[in-house]
């Protein structure tokens, strides 16, 4: 298909762009296969480059022959384009509509994007499972890397290499896989070096209504327990939801069959509920006419903050079981691709200082989200302005990022990265020039040949020029476990995302710059003083031979 | 001392609400001014509770482990004690109840508080803030405004300061006549003069209009105020009350200005609720903070139901309206409510903070509080329950002003020289009665109590410790420290003030604070700068010595060497 077919009017002059809290820009609107561009052709005003993939929905209005298109983006920004000429406006609107809803992945921008920078380190190779297994091997010899899922036939959403207990053979894994939803049998998620406890994740067991059991599954998870120790199974669903799942062939681990495990149910919401929560929250944030009462009641009714609290609480529970109780943990919900990953990845941020570095955080996202088979393409197909019937969209990853932000805000010196990195990941998960978040699992990405045909987000982020923007100037490496407060008053609305376009950030940006300035000045002074100290020491040693006559 | 029934109770348990594990056992001591809990642990950690800060003491039914006692403080700290014997608990309860409710001024802490300053220093301390100097900083007196002696010995208005600034064009007769037409004689006088536009903020109480009364003196007074701003053709009268309340006052012979009687005024109602609404609202907010393990919905619903943030927004909106009129439109504003000592003080001082960068400094905020609150007769002792009295007089008026400043700090992080700690410290001292500054209800009362002779001033003490209260992001040459602040007052810009109302959560680890980190960094930078300048002096000599005159350096060294040999 040629994009040109979809572009009936490639350019219109005299278009006026309105954005809240920013000056209006008048200029020429151009449509290309992947971008909507508005340029005033003046050096002083910036151009607008908007990926069609970033457009969540559009609305059009007419007053006389002046048409207006409201463009609502997946990054939550809302812009207004005033287009002279009814025909032009209609053409532009229908082109945007068509170009922003392309079905075929291979037509997406990452397949056309050519980087303007030299790729020094190929991000596709930055985080391979073999590497993280090497780290594990240096700590324990209880685990092995299995190739049982080499051709993705055992579990289509798992990667080809999986870390499993050493004593469990591939045949047992196959049986355990047949007992778990989507074949997602228990695999290692995290090894806690401090006390050798582990966190595993899986999908729900397929016990069904007649209480099926699977000896291999029991053996597999029991293999992770130390002699005489009990473990915890954290089911992210309420007991009621878990009970209901039995009717559809799912279920939960029966005490009788897993006597060494204590099961705890939590109440993390599922996809469509979360999507609804996001839509309501963004609606509340975008209406500036709300009275205080209405704002607070809408914020409450959106349930977004409740979702943040529940996810963080569950992650803290998992971390507590491991670090304080000295017990191993198995986490699962239904499919093991959403709430499960929120919990396992957040627990690691709490427990493992390495995950609080930029590199470690990227590795975490790669390991616990991309390779673990979170269906990014399905979940991030639409954002808060989707007006169509939701299919499998859900802000699962955005909620994870929000939770990370909450911890970052409570421990502002413990993270190597800053809020910008989290916001950037949110943007790129929904629309990007990079291939990283395309596809739903490793197998799909392989079929799409993303690593050959697209550029990895990490190739770009990890360039020193880019990294600078994401560095937290306050960072002081901290080897401790960090326990966030989950009290409602400690959890704030993530303004950087949800109020980003609804206020001027000038003063906050200035404050950030001021902070950077104070710290850089200090470093500069330290360098000067150190070099002077060295010079002084050198002079003293150089001078000393002269003393001897 | 006669109120202390038992001076010492042993084996008392101080309970940590969140983690019972962290509870500690110790001994409780009661002095005339403080209750002190000393832990039995090795560290002998002490917790001091000032009696004048106690809001109430509640005893819960005795259970098998003892008699629980909850001490709630006016600065929102909450202490939970478990006393083994019921009798001891009752004694402590009775003692604290009496000690926390002094009946006479003489019983207040400030009269026994002795920071060991000699008389001369103490007197000097009281001169630390000088309002005359403040008005002259604004450019007053000038050809349009001057000081009047009309209130000498408080004969015109006993709740106003003795020195008042009024338009030069207002004759003594007009001043007296205007005072007669205003509730409690609180006539329109100058609060703030904005040099850039010559517009002013004046304040008063409500006029005694009733349904039809008028006073040509009062009308002339407003005319004189308007004319003192030569370029402007009208002035605003901001009535900070909801219009309905203002109308209701007419039945009592009070009310608001009739626009037909006063030439060229525009009347504007703002809708800040009265002290009773505010008192109830804050109580609901405190209850929210005290909820045990609330869900997010409990919290947000409680926050909404308290109405607190709505009231904070109303106060800030009043300030924004006034600041805009004065700075952007160049129009003078007369602000009043009913008595002109609560909402009026809030609106004038918030507007001043927005208008004038000086009030965003540590010293400036002290000056502002001294001017708009202390000198103009904000009833500190009534509002903050310094003495056992009418609970209906109590209201968190100043709390709201401080919170407005805090909300502004969230939007303009570089604009304020002080930090959150400073505001919280001020809040505590407004209630604590440790210093004489906030005792009494007006200047006259403070003079009669001879507070300057008998108590100490708070301001120099805070000033000496200003390093602790400094915002590291503040720089005098920063754009945010210049000019007028224009905050956004959309509902979503207001936040729950956790630092103030979240303090019942005692054991929530005080997580890393970026401001404290930055202050430490800045302190280190200062030391480095010093080291640098001391180094730079040395190398310059050494460099010179090496390049041009090698022997000099060597000689120095030899000199040292010789010295050493001598030793």
PDB file of C-alpha atoms in Angstrom, chain B residues 82-260:
ATOM      1  CA  UNK B  82      -0.513   3.371  77.573  1.00  0.00           C
ATOM      2  CA  UNK B  83      -0.429   3.899  81.350  1.00  0.00           C
ATOM      3  CA  UNK B  84      -0.393   0.746  83.499  1.00  0.00           C
ATOM      4  CA  UNK B  85      -2.609   2.011  86.346  1.00  0.00           C
ATOM      5  CA  UNK B  86      -5.963   3.586  85.680  1.00  0.00           C
ATOM      6  CA  UNK B  87      -5.522   5.937  88.610  1.00  0.00           C
ATOM      7  CA  UNK B  88      -2.269   7.319  87.197  1.00  0.00           C
ATOM      8  CA  UNK B  89      -3.960   7.754  83.857  1.00  0.00           C
ATOM      9  CA  UNK B  90      -6.785   9.746  85.411  1.00  0.00           C
ATOM     10  CA  UNK B  91      -4.261  11.898  87.277  1.00  0.00           C
ATOM     11  CA  UNK B  92      -2.272  12.595  84.136  1.00  0.00           C
ATOM     12  CA  UNK B  93      -5.477  13.338  82.256  1.00  0.00           C
ATOM     13  CA  UNK B  94      -6.691  15.797  84.881  1.00  0.00           C
ATOM     14  CA  UNK B  95      -3.290  17.472  85.176  1.00  0.00           C
ATOM     15  CA  UNK B  96      -2.803  17.848  81.436  1.00  0.00           C
ATOM     16  CA  UNK B  97      -6.347  19.041  80.885  1.00  0.00           C
ATOM     17  CA  UNK B  98      -5.808  21.840  83.368  1.00  0.00           C
ATOM     18  CA  UNK B  99      -2.218  22.627  82.331  1.00  0.00           C
ATOM     19  CA  UNK B 100      -3.118  22.849  78.658  1.00  0.00           C
ATOM     20  CA  UNK B 101      -5.881  25.366  79.368  1.00  0.00           C
ATOM     21  CA  UNK B 102      -4.385  28.366  81.120  1.00  0.00           C
ATOM     22  CA  UNK B 103      -7.002  30.751  82.459  1.00  0.00           C
ATOM     23  CA  UNK B 104      -4.929  33.913  82.702  1.00  0.00           C
ATOM     24  CA  UNK B 105      -2.264  35.440  80.503  1.00  0.00           C
ATOM     25  CA  UNK B 106       0.163  35.239  83.400  1.00  0.00           C
ATOM     26  CA  UNK B 107       0.094  31.452  83.231  1.00  0.00           C
ATOM     27  CA  UNK B 108       1.346  31.367  79.655  1.00  0.00           C
ATOM     28  CA  UNK B 109       4.653  29.759  78.834  1.00  0.00           C
ATOM     29  CA  UNK B 110       6.176  32.962  77.467  1.00  0.00           C
ATOM     30  CA  UNK B 111       6.284  34.452  80.970  1.00  0.00           C
ATOM     31  CA  UNK B 112       8.408  31.615  82.292  1.00  0.00           C
ATOM     32  CA  UNK B 113      10.396  30.938  79.118  1.00  0.00           C
ATOM     33  CA  UNK B 114      13.918  32.141  79.682  1.00  0.00           C
ATOM     34  CA  UNK B 115      16.473  31.776  76.912  1.00  0.00           C
ATOM     35  CA  UNK B 116      19.166  33.484  79.020  1.00  0.00           C
ATOM     36  CA  UNK B 117      19.363  36.766  77.193  1.00  0.00           C
ATOM     37  CA  UNK B 118      20.394  39.892  79.014  1.00  0.00           C
ATOM     38  CA  UNK B 119      18.022  42.807  79.200  1.00  0.00           C
ATOM     39  CA  UNK B 120      19.754  44.826  76.536  1.00  0.00           C
ATOM     40  CA  UNK B 121      19.730  42.015  73.996  1.00  0.00           C
ATOM     41  CA  UNK B 122      16.114  41.334  74.733  1.00  0.00           C
ATOM     42  CA  UNK B 123      15.124  44.905  74.114  1.00  0.00           C
ATOM     43  CA  UNK B 124      17.139  44.953  70.933  1.00  0.00           C
ATOM     44  CA  UNK B 125      15.413  41.767  69.846  1.00  0.00           C
ATOM     45  CA  UNK B 126      12.040  43.450  70.067  1.00  0.00           C
ATOM     46  CA  UNK B 127      13.269  46.081  67.648  1.00  0.00           C
ATOM     47  CA  UNK B 128      14.239  43.469  65.060  1.00  0.00           C
ATOM     48  CA  UNK B 129      11.130  44.154  63.010  1.00  0.00           C
ATOM     49  CA  UNK B 130      10.380  47.819  62.475  1.00  0.00           C
ATOM     50  CA  UNK B 131       7.143  48.609  60.706  1.00  0.00           C
ATOM     51  CA  UNK B 132       8.044  52.212  60.131  1.00  0.00           C
ATOM     52  CA  UNK B 133      11.055  51.021  58.182  1.00  0.00           C
ATOM     53  CA  UNK B 134       8.792  48.676  56.274  1.00  0.00           C
ATOM     54  CA  UNK B 135       6.482  51.475  55.174  1.00  0.00           C
ATOM     55  CA  UNK B 136       9.453  53.578  54.187  1.00  0.00           C
ATOM     56  CA  UNK B 137      10.701  50.603  52.142  1.00  0.00           C
ATOM     57  CA  UNK B 138       7.417  50.852  50.245  1.00  0.00           C
ATOM     58  CA  UNK B 139       8.049  54.571  49.769  1.00  0.00           C
ATOM     59  CA  UNK B 140       5.668  55.767  52.474  1.00  0.00           C
ATOM     60  CA  UNK B 141       5.265  58.543  53.589  1.00  0.00           C
ATOM     61  CA  UNK B 142       5.205  60.278  50.225  1.00  0.00           C
ATOM     62  CA  UNK B 143       3.343  63.165  48.668  1.00  0.00           C
ATOM     63  CA  UNK B 144       0.140  61.106  48.631  1.00  0.00           C
ATOM     64  CA  UNK B 145       0.262  59.125  51.877  1.00  0.00           C
ATOM     65  CA  UNK B 146       1.243  60.095  55.372  1.00  0.00           C
ATOM     66  CA  UNK B 147       1.079  58.879  58.922  1.00  0.00           C
ATOM     67  CA  UNK B 148      -1.764  60.123  61.094  1.00  0.00           C
ATOM     68  CA  UNK B 149      -1.786  60.492  64.854  1.00  0.00           C
ATOM     69  CA  UNK B 150      -5.540  60.045  64.926  1.00  0.00           C
ATOM     70  CA  UNK B 151      -5.222  56.712  66.709  1.00  0.00           C
ATOM     71  CA  UNK B 152      -2.790  57.925  69.325  1.00  0.00           C
ATOM     72  CA  UNK B 153      -3.474  56.043  72.557  1.00  0.00           C
ATOM     73  CA  UNK B 154      -5.877  53.914  70.533  1.00  0.00           C
ATOM     74  CA  UNK B 155      -8.640  56.450  70.956  1.00  0.00           C
ATOM     75  CA  UNK B 156     -10.086  55.985  67.470  1.00  0.00           C
ATOM     76  CA  UNK B 157      -9.848  52.199  67.228  1.00  0.00           C
ATOM     77  CA  UNK B 158      -8.564  50.043  70.038  1.00  0.00           C
ATOM     78  CA  UNK B 159      -7.758  47.069  67.798  1.00  0.00           C
ATOM     79  CA  UNK B 160      -5.652  49.043  65.310  1.00  0.00           C
ATOM     80  CA  UNK B 161      -2.013  50.057  65.698  1.00  0.00           C
ATOM     81  CA  UNK B 162      -1.434  53.535  67.041  1.00  0.00           C
ATOM     82  CA  UNK B 163       0.279  54.631  63.838  1.00  0.00           C
ATOM     83  CA  UNK B 164      -1.901  54.574  60.758  1.00  0.00           C
ATOM     84  CA  UNK B 165      -1.107  55.488  57.169  1.00  0.00           C
ATOM     85  CA  UNK B 166      -3.849  57.343  55.335  1.00  0.00           C
ATOM     86  CA  UNK B 167      -4.197  59.506  52.204  1.00  0.00           C
ATOM     87  CA  UNK B 168      -2.807  62.971  52.757  1.00  0.00           C
ATOM     88  CA  UNK B 169      -5.991  64.393  51.312  1.00  0.00           C
ATOM     89  CA  UNK B 170      -8.158  62.845  54.031  1.00  0.00           C
ATOM     90  CA  UNK B 171      -8.850  65.477  56.687  1.00  0.00           C
ATOM     91  CA  UNK B 172      -8.897  64.567  60.400  1.00  0.00           C
ATOM     92  CA  UNK B 173     -12.676  65.000  60.364  1.00  0.00           C
ATOM     93  CA  UNK B 174     -13.028  62.553  57.499  1.00  0.00           C
ATOM     94  CA  UNK B 175     -10.822  60.062  59.328  1.00  0.00           C
ATOM     95  CA  UNK B 176     -12.852  60.272  62.505  1.00  0.00           C
ATOM     96  CA  UNK B 177     -16.137  60.209  60.582  1.00  0.00           C
ATOM     97  CA  UNK B 178     -15.065  57.207  58.563  1.00  0.00           C
ATOM     98  CA  UNK B 179     -14.022  55.358  61.718  1.00  0.00           C
ATOM     99  CA  UNK B 180     -17.446  55.996  63.208  1.00  0.00           C
ATOM    100  CA  UNK B 181     -19.094  54.476  60.152  1.00  0.00           C
ATOM    101  CA  UNK B 182     -17.021  51.285  60.316  1.00  0.00           C
ATOM    102  CA  UNK B 183     -17.531  48.265  62.515  1.00  0.00           C
ATOM    103  CA  UNK B 184     -15.382  48.611  65.674  1.00  0.00           C
ATOM    104  CA  UNK B 185     -13.922  51.805  64.298  1.00  0.00           C
ATOM    105  CA  UNK B 186     -11.690  49.933  61.884  1.00  0.00           C
ATOM    106  CA  UNK B 187     -11.503  52.611  59.207  1.00  0.00           C
ATOM    107  CA  UNK B 188      -9.847  52.178  55.794  1.00  0.00           C
ATOM    108  CA  UNK B 189      -6.069  52.530  56.131  1.00  0.00           C
ATOM    109  CA  UNK B 190      -3.063  51.623  54.052  1.00  0.00           C
ATOM    110  CA  UNK B 191      -1.751  48.061  54.181  1.00  0.00           C
ATOM    111  CA  UNK B 192       0.483  47.926  51.119  1.00  0.00           C
ATOM    112  CA  UNK B 193       1.650  50.455  48.563  1.00  0.00           C
ATOM    113  CA  UNK B 194       2.776  49.189  45.169  1.00  0.00           C
ATOM    114  CA  UNK B 195       5.402  51.612  43.957  1.00  0.00           C
ATOM    115  CA  UNK B 196       5.423  50.460  40.344  1.00  0.00           C
ATOM    116  CA  UNK B 197       1.806  51.476  39.746  1.00  0.00           C
ATOM    117  CA  UNK B 198       1.069  53.736  42.748  1.00  0.00           C
ATOM    118  CA  UNK B 199      -1.909  51.495  43.435  1.00  0.00           C
ATOM    119  CA  UNK B 200      -2.473  50.550  47.049  1.00  0.00           C
ATOM    120  CA  UNK B 201      -4.103  47.887  49.159  1.00  0.00           C
ATOM    121  CA  UNK B 202      -6.154  49.370  51.986  1.00  0.00           C
ATOM    122  CA  UNK B 203      -8.081  47.490  54.630  1.00  0.00           C
ATOM    123  CA  UNK B 204     -10.996  48.109  56.942  1.00  0.00           C
ATOM    124  CA  UNK B 205     -13.994  46.457  58.536  1.00  0.00           C
ATOM    125  CA  UNK B 206     -17.486  46.463  57.039  1.00  0.00           C
ATOM    126  CA  UNK B 207     -19.368  49.770  56.827  1.00  0.00           C
ATOM    127  CA  UNK B 208     -22.378  50.322  59.074  1.00  0.00           C
ATOM    128  CA  UNK B 209     -24.731  50.724  56.149  1.00  0.00           C
ATOM    129  CA  UNK B 210     -27.634  48.634  57.313  1.00  0.00           C
ATOM    130  CA  UNK B 211     -30.361  48.993  54.705  1.00  0.00           C
ATOM    131  CA  UNK B 212     -29.877  52.654  53.905  1.00  0.00           C
ATOM    132  CA  UNK B 213     -27.375  54.444  56.133  1.00  0.00           C
ATOM    133  CA  UNK B 214     -24.505  56.374  54.583  1.00  0.00           C
ATOM    134  CA  UNK B 215     -21.645  58.524  55.755  1.00  0.00           C
ATOM    135  CA  UNK B 216     -20.232  61.272  53.641  1.00  0.00           C
ATOM    136  CA  UNK B 217     -16.973  61.055  55.616  1.00  0.00           C
ATOM    137  CA  UNK B 218     -16.565  57.399  54.732  1.00  0.00           C
ATOM    138  CA  UNK B 219     -17.454  58.148  51.121  1.00  0.00           C
ATOM    139  CA  UNK B 220     -14.839  60.906  51.107  1.00  0.00           C
ATOM    140  CA  UNK B 221     -12.335  58.550  52.682  1.00  0.00           C
ATOM    141  CA  UNK B 222     -12.717  56.086  49.817  1.00  0.00           C
ATOM    142  CA  UNK B 223     -12.590  58.932  47.340  1.00  0.00           C
ATOM    143  CA  UNK B 224      -9.320  60.070  48.938  1.00  0.00           C
ATOM    144  CA  UNK B 225      -7.896  56.561  48.651  1.00  0.00           C
ATOM    145  CA  UNK B 226      -8.893  56.363  45.010  1.00  0.00           C
ATOM    146  CA  UNK B 227      -7.399  59.798  44.289  1.00  0.00           C
ATOM    147  CA  UNK B 228      -4.130  58.751  45.935  1.00  0.00           C
ATOM    148  CA  UNK B 229      -3.595  56.700  42.832  1.00  0.00           C
ATOM    149  CA  UNK B 230      -3.495  59.556  40.316  1.00  0.00           C
ATOM    150  CA  UNK B 231      -3.762  57.523  37.118  1.00  0.00           C
ATOM    151  CA  UNK B 232      -6.715  55.387  38.106  1.00  0.00           C
ATOM    152  CA  UNK B 233     -10.336  56.363  37.617  1.00  0.00           C
ATOM    153  CA  UNK B 234     -11.925  53.855  39.944  1.00  0.00           C
ATOM    154  CA  UNK B 235     -11.091  51.540  42.784  1.00  0.00           C
ATOM    155  CA  UNK B 236     -12.154  48.089  43.851  1.00  0.00           C
ATOM    156  CA  UNK B 237     -13.832  47.330  47.119  1.00  0.00           C
ATOM    157  CA  UNK B 238     -13.198  43.643  47.723  1.00  0.00           C
ATOM    158  CA  UNK B 239     -15.626  42.154  50.198  1.00  0.00           C
ATOM    159  CA  UNK B 240     -14.051  38.799  50.985  1.00  0.00           C
ATOM    160  CA  UNK B 241     -17.295  37.338  52.309  1.00  0.00           C
ATOM    161  CA  UNK B 242     -19.828  35.374  50.313  1.00  0.00           C
ATOM    162  CA  UNK B 243     -22.413  37.904  49.109  1.00  0.00           C
ATOM    163  CA  UNK B 244     -25.178  36.217  51.068  1.00  0.00           C
ATOM    164  CA  UNK B 245     -23.298  36.665  54.356  1.00  0.00           C
ATOM    165  CA  UNK B 246     -22.640  40.302  53.540  1.00  0.00           C
ATOM    166  CA  UNK B 247     -26.307  40.891  52.846  1.00  0.00           C
ATOM    167  CA  UNK B 248     -27.325  39.183  56.054  1.00  0.00           C
ATOM    168  CA  UNK B 249     -25.158  41.649  57.956  1.00  0.00           C
ATOM    169  CA  UNK B 250     -27.316  44.517  56.772  1.00  0.00           C
ATOM    170  CA  UNK B 251     -30.059  43.405  59.094  1.00  0.00           C
ATOM    171  CA  UNK B 252     -27.638  44.026  61.975  1.00  0.00           C
ATOM    172  CA  UNK B 253     -26.920  47.540  60.809  1.00  0.00           C
ATOM    173  CA  UNK B 254     -23.739  46.490  59.039  1.00  0.00           C
ATOM    174  CA  UNK B 255     -23.219  45.385  55.475  1.00  0.00           C
ATOM    175  CA  UNK B 256     -21.324  46.571  52.441  1.00  0.00           C
ATOM    176  CA  UNK B 257     -20.817  49.671  50.345  1.00  0.00           C
ATOM    177  CA  UNK B 258     -23.649  50.786  48.120  1.00  0.00           C
ATOM    178  CA  UNK B 259     -22.124  51.443  44.702  1.00  0.00           C
ATOM    179  CA  UNK B 260     -24.607  54.267  44.143  1.00  0.00           C
TER     180      UNK B 260
END
